[in-house]
CSV table of N, CA and C in Angstrom, one decimal:
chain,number,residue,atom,x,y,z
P,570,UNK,N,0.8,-1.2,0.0
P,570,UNK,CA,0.0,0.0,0.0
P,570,UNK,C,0.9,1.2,0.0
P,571,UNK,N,0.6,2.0,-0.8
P,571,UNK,CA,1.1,3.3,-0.6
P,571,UNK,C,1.1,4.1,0.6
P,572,UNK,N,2.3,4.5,0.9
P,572,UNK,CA,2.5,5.7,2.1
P,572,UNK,C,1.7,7.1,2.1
P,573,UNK,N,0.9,7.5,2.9
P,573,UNK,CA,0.6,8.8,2.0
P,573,UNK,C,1.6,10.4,2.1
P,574,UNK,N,1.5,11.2,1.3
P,574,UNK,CA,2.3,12.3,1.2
P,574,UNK,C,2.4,12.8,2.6
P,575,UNK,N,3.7,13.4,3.1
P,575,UNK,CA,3.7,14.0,4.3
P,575,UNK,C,4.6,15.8,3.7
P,576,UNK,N,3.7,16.6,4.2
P,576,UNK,CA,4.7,17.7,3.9
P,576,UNK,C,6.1,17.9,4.6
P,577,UNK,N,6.2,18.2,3.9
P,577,UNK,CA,8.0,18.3,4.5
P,577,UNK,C,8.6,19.4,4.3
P,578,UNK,N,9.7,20.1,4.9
P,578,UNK,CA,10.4,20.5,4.7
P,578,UNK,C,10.8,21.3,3.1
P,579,UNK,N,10.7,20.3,2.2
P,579,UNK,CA,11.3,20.3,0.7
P,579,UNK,C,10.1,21.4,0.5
P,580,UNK,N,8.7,20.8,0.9
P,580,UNK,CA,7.6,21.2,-0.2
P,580,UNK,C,7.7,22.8,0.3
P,581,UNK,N,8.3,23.2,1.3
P,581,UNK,CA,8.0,24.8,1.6
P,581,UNK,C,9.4,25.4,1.3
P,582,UNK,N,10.3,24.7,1.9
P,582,UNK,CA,11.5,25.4,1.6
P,582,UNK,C,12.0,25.9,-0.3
P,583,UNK,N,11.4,24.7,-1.1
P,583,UNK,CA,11.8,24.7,-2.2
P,583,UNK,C,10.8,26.2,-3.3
P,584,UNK,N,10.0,26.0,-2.9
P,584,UNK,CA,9.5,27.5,-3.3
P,584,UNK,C,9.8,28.3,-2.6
P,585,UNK,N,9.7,28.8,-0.9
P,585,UNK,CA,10.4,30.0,-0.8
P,585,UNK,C,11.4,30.7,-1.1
P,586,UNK,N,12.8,29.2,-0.8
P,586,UNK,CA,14.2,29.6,-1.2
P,586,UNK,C,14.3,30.4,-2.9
P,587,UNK,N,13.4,29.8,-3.2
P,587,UNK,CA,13.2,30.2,-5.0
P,587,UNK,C,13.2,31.6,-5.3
P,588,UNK,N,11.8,31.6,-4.7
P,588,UNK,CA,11.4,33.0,-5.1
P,588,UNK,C,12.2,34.2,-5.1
P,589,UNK,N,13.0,33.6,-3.3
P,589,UNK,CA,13.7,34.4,-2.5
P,589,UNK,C,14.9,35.1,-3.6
P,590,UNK,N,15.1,33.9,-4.1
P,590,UNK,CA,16.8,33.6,-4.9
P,590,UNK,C,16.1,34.9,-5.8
P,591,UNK,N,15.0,34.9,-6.6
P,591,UNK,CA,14.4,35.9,-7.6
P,591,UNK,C,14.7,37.2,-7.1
P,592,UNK,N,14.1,37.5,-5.9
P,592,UNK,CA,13.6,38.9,-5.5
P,592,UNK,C,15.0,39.6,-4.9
P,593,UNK,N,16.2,38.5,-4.1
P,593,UNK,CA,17.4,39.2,-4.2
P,593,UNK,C,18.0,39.6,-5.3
P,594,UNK,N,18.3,38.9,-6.2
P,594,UNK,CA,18.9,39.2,-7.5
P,594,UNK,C,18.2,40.6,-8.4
P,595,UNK,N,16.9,40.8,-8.1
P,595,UNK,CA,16.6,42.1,-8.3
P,595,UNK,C,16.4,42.7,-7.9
P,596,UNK,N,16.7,42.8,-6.3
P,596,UNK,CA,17.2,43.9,-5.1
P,596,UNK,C,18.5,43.9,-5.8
P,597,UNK,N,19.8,43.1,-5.8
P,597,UNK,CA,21.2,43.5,-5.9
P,597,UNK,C,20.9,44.3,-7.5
P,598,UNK,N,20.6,43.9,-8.3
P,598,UNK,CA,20.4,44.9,-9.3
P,598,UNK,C,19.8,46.1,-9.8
P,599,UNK,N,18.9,46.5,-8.8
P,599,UNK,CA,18.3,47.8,-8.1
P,599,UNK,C,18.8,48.6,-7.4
P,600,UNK,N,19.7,48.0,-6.2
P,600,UNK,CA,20.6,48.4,-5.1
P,600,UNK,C,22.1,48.6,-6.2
P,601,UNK,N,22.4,48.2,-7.0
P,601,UNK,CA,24.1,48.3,-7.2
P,601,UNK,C,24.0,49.1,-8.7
P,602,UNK,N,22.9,49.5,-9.5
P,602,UNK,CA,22.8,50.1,-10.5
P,602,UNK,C,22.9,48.6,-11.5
P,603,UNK,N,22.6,47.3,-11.5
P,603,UNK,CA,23.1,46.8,-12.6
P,603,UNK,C,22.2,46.5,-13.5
P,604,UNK,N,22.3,46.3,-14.8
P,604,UNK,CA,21.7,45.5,-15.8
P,604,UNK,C,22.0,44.3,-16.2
P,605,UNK,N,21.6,43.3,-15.7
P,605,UNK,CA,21.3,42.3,-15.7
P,605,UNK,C,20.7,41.7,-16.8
P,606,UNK,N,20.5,42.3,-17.7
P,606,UNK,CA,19.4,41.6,-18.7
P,606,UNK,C,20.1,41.5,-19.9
P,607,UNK,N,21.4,42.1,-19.9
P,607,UNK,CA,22.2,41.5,-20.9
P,607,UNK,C,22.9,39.9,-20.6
P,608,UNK,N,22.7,39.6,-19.7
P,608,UNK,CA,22.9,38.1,-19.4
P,608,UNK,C,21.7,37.2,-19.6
P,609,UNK,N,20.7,37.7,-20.4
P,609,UNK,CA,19.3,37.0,-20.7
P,609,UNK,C,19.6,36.0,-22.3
P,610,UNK,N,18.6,35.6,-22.1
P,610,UNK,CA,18.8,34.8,-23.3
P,610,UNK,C,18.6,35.5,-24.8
P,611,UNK,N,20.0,34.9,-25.6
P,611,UNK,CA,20.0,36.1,-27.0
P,611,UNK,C,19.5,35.3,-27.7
P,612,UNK,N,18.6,34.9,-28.9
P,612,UNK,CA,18.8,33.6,-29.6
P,612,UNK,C,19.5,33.6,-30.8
P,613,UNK,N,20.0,32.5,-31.4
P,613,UNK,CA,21.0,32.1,-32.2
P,613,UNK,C,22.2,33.1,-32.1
P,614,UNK,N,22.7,33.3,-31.2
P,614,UNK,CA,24.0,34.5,-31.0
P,614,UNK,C,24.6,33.3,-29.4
P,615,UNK,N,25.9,32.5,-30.0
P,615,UNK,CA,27.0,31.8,-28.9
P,615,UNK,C,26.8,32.5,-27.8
P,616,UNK,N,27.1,34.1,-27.2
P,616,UNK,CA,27.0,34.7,-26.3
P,616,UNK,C,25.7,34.8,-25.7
P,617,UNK,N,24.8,34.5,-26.6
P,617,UNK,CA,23.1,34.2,-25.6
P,617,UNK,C,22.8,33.7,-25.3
P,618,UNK,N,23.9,32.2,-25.4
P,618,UNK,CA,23.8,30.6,-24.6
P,618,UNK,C,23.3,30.7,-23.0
P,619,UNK,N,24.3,31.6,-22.8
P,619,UNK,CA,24.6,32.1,-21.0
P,619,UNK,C,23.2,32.2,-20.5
P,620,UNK,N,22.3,33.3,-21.4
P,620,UNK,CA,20.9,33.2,-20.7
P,620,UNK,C,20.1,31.8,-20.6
P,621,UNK,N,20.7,31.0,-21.2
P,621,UNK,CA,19.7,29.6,-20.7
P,621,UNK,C,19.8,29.4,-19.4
P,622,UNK,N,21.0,29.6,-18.5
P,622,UNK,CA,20.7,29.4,-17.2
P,622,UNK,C,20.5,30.8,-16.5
P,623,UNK,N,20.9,32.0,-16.5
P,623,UNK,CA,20.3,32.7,-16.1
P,623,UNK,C,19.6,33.6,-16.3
P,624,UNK,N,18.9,33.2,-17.5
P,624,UNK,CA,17.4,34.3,-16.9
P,624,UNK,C,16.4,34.1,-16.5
P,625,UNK,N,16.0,33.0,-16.1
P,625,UNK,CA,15.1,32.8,-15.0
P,625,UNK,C,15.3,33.4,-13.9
P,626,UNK,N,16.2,33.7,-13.8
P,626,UNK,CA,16.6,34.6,-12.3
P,626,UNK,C,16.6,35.8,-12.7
P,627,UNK,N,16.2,36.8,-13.6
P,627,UNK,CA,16.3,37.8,-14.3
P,627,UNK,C,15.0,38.5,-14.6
P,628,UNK,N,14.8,39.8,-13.9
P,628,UNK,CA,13.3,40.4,-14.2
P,628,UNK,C,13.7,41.6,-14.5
P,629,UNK,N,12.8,42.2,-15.8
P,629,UNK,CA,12.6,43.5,-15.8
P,629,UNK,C,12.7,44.7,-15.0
P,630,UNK,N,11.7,44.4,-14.3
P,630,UNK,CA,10.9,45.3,-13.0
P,630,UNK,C,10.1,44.3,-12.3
P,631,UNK,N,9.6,45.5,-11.1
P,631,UNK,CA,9.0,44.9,-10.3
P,631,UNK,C,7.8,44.2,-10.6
P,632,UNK,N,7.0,44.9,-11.6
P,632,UNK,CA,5.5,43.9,-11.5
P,632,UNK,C,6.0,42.6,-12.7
P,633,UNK,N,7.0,42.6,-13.4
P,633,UNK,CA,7.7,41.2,-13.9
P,633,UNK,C,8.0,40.0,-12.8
P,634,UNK,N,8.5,40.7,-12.1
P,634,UNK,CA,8.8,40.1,-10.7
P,634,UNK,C,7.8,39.3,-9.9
P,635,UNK,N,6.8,40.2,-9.9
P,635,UNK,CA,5.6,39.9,-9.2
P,635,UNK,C,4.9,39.1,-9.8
P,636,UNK,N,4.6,39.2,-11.0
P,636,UNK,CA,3.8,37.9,-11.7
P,636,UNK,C,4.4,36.5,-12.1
P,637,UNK,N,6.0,36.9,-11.8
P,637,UNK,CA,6.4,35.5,-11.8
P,637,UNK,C,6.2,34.5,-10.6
P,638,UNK,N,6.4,35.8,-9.6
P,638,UNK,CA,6.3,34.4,-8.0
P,638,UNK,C,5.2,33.9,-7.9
P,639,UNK,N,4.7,34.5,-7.7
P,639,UNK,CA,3.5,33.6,-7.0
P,639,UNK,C,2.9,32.4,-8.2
P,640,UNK,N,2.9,32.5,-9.4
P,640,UNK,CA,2.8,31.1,-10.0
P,640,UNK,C,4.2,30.1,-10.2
P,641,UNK,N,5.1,30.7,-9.7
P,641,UNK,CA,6.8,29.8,-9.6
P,641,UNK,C,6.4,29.4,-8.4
P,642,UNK,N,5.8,30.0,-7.0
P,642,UNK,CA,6.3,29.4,-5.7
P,642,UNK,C,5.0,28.1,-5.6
P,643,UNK,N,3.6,28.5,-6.2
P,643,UNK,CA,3.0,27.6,-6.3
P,643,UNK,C,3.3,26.1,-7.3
P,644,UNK,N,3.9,26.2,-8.3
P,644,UNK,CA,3.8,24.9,-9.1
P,644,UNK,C,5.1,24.4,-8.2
P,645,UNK,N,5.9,25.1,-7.5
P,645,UNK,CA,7.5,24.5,-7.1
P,645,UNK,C,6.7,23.7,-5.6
P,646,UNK,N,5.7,24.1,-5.5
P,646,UNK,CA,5.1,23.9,-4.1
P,646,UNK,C,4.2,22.1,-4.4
P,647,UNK,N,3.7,22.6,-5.1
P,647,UNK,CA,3.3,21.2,-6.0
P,647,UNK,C,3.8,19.9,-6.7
P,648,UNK,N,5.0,20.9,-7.0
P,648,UNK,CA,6.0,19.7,-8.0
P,648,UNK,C,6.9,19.0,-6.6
P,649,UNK,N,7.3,19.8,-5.5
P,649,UNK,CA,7.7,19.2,-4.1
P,649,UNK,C,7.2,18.0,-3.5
P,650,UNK,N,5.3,18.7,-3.4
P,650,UNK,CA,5.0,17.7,-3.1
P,650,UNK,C,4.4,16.4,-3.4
P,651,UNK,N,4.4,16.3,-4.8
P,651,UNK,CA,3.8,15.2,-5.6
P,651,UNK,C,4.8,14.8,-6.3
P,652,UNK,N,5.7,14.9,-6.5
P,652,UNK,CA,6.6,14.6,-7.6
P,652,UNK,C,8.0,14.9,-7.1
P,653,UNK,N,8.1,14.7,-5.5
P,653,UNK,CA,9.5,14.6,-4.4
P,653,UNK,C,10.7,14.2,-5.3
P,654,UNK,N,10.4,13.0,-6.0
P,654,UNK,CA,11.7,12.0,-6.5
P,654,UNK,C,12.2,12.6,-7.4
P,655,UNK,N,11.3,13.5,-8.3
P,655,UNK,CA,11.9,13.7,-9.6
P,655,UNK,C,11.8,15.5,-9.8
P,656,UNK,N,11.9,16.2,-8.6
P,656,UNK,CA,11.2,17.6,-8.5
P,656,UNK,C,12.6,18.3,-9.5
P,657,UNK,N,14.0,17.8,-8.8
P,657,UNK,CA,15.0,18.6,-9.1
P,657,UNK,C,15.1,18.7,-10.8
P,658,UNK,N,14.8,17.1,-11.0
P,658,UNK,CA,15.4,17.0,-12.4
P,658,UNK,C,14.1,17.9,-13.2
P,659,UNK,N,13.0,17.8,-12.9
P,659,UNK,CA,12.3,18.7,-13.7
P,659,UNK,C,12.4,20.1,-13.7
P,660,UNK,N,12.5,20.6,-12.6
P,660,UNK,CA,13.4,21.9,-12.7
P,660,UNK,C,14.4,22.6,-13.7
P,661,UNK,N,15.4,21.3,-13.3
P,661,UNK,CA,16.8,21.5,-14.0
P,661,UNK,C,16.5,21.7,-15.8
P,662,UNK,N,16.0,20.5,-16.3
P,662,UNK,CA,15.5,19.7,-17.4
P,662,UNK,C,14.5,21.5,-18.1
P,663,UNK,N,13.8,21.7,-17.1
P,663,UNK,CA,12.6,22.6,-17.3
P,663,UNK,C,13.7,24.0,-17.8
P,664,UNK,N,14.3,24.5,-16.8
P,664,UNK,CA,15.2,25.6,-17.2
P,664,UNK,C,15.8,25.5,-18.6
P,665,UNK,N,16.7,24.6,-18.8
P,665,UNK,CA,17.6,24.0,-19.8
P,665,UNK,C,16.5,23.9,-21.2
P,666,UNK,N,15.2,23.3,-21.3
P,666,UNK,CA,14.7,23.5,-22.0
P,666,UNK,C,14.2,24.6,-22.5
P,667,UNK,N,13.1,25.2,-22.0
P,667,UNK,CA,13.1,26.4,-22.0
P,667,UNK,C,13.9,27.6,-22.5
P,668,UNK,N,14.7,27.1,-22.2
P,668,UNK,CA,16.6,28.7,-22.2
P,668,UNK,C,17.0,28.1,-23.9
P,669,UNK,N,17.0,26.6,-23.9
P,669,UNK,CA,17.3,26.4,-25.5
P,669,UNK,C,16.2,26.5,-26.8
P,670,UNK,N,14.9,26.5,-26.1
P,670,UNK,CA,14.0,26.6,-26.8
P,670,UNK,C,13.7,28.0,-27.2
P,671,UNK,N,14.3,29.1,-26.8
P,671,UNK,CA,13.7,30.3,-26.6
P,671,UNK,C,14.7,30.9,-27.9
P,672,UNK,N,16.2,30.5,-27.3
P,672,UNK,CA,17.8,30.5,-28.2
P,672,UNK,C,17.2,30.2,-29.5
P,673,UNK,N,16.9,29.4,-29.8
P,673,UNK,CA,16.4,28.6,-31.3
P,673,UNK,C,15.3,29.6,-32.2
P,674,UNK,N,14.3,29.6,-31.3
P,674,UNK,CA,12.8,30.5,-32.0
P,674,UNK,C,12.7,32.1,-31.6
P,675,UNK,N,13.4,32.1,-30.9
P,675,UNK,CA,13.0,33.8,-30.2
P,675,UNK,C,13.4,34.7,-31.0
P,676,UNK,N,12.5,35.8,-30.7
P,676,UNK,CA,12.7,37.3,-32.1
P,676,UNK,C,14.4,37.7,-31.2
P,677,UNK,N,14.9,38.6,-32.0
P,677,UNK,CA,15.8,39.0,-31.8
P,677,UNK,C,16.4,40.1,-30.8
P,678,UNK,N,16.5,39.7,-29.4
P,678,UNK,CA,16.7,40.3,-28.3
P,678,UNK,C,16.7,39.6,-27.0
P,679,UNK,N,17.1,40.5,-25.9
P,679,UNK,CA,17.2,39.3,-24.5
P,679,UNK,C,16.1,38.8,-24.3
P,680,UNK,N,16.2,37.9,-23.7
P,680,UNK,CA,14.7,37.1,-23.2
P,680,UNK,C,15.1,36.8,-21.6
P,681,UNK,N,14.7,37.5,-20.7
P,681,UNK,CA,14.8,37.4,-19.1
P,681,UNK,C,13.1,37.0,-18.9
P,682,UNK,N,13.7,35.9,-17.1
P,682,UNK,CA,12.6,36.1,-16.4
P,682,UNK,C,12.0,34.3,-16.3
P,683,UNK,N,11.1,34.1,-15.6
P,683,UNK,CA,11.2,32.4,-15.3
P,683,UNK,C,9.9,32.3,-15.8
P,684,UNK,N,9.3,33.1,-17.1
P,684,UNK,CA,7.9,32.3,-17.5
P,684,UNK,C,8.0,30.9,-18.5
P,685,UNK,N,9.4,30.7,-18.9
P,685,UNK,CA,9.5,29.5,-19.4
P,685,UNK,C,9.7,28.4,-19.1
P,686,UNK,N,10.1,28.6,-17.4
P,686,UNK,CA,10.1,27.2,-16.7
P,686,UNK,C,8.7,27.3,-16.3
P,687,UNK,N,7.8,28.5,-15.9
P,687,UNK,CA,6.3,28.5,-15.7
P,687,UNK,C,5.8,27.8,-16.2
P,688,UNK,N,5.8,27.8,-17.4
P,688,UNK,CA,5.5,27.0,-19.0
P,688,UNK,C,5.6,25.9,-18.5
P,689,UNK,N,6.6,25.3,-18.5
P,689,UNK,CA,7.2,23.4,-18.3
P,689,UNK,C,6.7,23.3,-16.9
P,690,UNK,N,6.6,24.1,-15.8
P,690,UNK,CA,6.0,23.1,-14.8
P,690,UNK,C,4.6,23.1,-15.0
P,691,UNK,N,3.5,24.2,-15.8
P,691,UNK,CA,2.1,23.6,-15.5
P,691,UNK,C,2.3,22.8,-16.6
P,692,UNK,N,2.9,22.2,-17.5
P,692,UNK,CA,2.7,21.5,-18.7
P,692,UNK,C,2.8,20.5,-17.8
P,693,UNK,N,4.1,20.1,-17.6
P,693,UNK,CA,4.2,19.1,-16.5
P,693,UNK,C,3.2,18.1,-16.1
P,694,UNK,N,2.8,19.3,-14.8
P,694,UNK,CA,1.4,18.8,-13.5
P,694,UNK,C,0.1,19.0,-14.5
P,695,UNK,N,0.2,19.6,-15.3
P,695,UNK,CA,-1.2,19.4,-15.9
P,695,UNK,C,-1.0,17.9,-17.0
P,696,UNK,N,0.2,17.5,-17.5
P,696,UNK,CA,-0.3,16.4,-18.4
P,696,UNK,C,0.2,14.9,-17.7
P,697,UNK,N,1.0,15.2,-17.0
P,697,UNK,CA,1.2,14.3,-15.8
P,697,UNK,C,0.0,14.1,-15.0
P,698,UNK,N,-0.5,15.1,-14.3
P,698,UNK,CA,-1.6,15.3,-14.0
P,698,UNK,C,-3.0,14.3,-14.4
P,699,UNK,N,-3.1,14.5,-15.9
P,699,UNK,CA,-3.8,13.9,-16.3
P,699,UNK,C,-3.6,11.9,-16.6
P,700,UNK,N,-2.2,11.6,-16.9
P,700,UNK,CA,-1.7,10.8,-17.1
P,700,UNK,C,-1.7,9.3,-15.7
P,701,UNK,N,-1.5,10.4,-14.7
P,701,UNK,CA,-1.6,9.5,-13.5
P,701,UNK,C,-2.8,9.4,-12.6
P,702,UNK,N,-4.2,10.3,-13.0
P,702,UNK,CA,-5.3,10.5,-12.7
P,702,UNK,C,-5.7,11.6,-11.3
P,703,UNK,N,-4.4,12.3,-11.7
P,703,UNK,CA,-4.3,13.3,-10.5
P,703,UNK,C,-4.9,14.7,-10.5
P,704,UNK,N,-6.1,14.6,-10.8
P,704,UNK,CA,-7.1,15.1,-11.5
P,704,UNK,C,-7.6,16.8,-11.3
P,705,UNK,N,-6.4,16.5,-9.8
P,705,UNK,CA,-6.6,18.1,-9.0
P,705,UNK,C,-5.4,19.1,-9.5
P,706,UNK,N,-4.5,18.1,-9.6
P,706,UNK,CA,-3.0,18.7,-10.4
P,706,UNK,C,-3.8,19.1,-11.7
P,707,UNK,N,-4.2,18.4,-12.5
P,707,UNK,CA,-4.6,19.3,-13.7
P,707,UNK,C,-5.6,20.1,-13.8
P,708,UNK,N,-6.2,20.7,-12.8
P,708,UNK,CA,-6.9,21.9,-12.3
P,708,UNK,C,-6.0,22.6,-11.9
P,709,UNK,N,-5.0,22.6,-11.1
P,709,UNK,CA,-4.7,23.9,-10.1
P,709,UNK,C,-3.7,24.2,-11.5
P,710,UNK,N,-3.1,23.4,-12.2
P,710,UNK,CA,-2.5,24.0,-13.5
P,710,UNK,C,-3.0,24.9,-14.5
P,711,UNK,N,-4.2,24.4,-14.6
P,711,UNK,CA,-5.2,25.3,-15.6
P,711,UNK,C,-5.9,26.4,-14.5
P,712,UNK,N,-6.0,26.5,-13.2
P,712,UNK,CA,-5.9,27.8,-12.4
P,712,UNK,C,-5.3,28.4,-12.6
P,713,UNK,N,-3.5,28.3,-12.6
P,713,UNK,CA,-2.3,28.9,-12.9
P,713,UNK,C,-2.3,29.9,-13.5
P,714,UNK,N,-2.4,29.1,-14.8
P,714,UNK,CA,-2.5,29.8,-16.2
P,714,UNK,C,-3.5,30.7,-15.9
């Protein structure tokens, strides 16, 4: 028989620490004068590689900022707790995608900010969701959105 889910530690720590990691990175770049968004993703330009891993950590402004968290800290909240074993690699996997998918098709300029791994986690919980009959995960995904 199956054990049932117990919250843990992971499922809260893993979206706060997140968000947190966001809203510093655009304090230090508010606080120190920097632009940051030339480290965003360029597409087809070697030097726009670099944005595949960071611009998910990378916001315009504040209300960019703001509409990122709260659907990042919820699907990371979700993906914690339903999907423990395999949370990191979707993450990782989710960024990486995303950052090369963007490199490939994107109009020509930076692309900052974490709506691409947004993308990959309700895709995720909503078709996994549906896949494993977790019927609430592919609701709170289509809330998301």
């Amino acid at each position: 028989m199956d054990q049932p889910f117990k919250l843990t530690p992971k499922v809260i720590l893993l979206p706060f620490l997140s968000v947190l990691l966001l809203w510093l990175v655009f304090w230090v770049e508010w606080k120190f004068n920097f632009d940051f968004a030339r480290y965003g993703v360029y597409p087809r330009d070697l030097i726009g590689l670099r944005g595949v891993i960071f611009s998910p950590f990378i916001h315009g402004d504040i209300g960019h900022l703001y509409n990122n968290s709260l659907p990042l800290a919820v699907l990371l909240a979700a993906l914690a707790y339903f999907y423990r074993e395999i949370a990191y690699k979707v993450i990782g996997y989710g960024i990486l995608f995303s950052g090369l998918g963007t490199w490939l098709i994107g109009r020509p300029d930076f692309h900052i900010g974490a709506s691409g791994l947004i993308y990959v986690l309700v895709s995720f919980i909503f078709f996994k969701g549906l896949r494993t009959g977790y019927y609430r995960l592919t609701a709170l995904s289509l809330l998301v959105v």
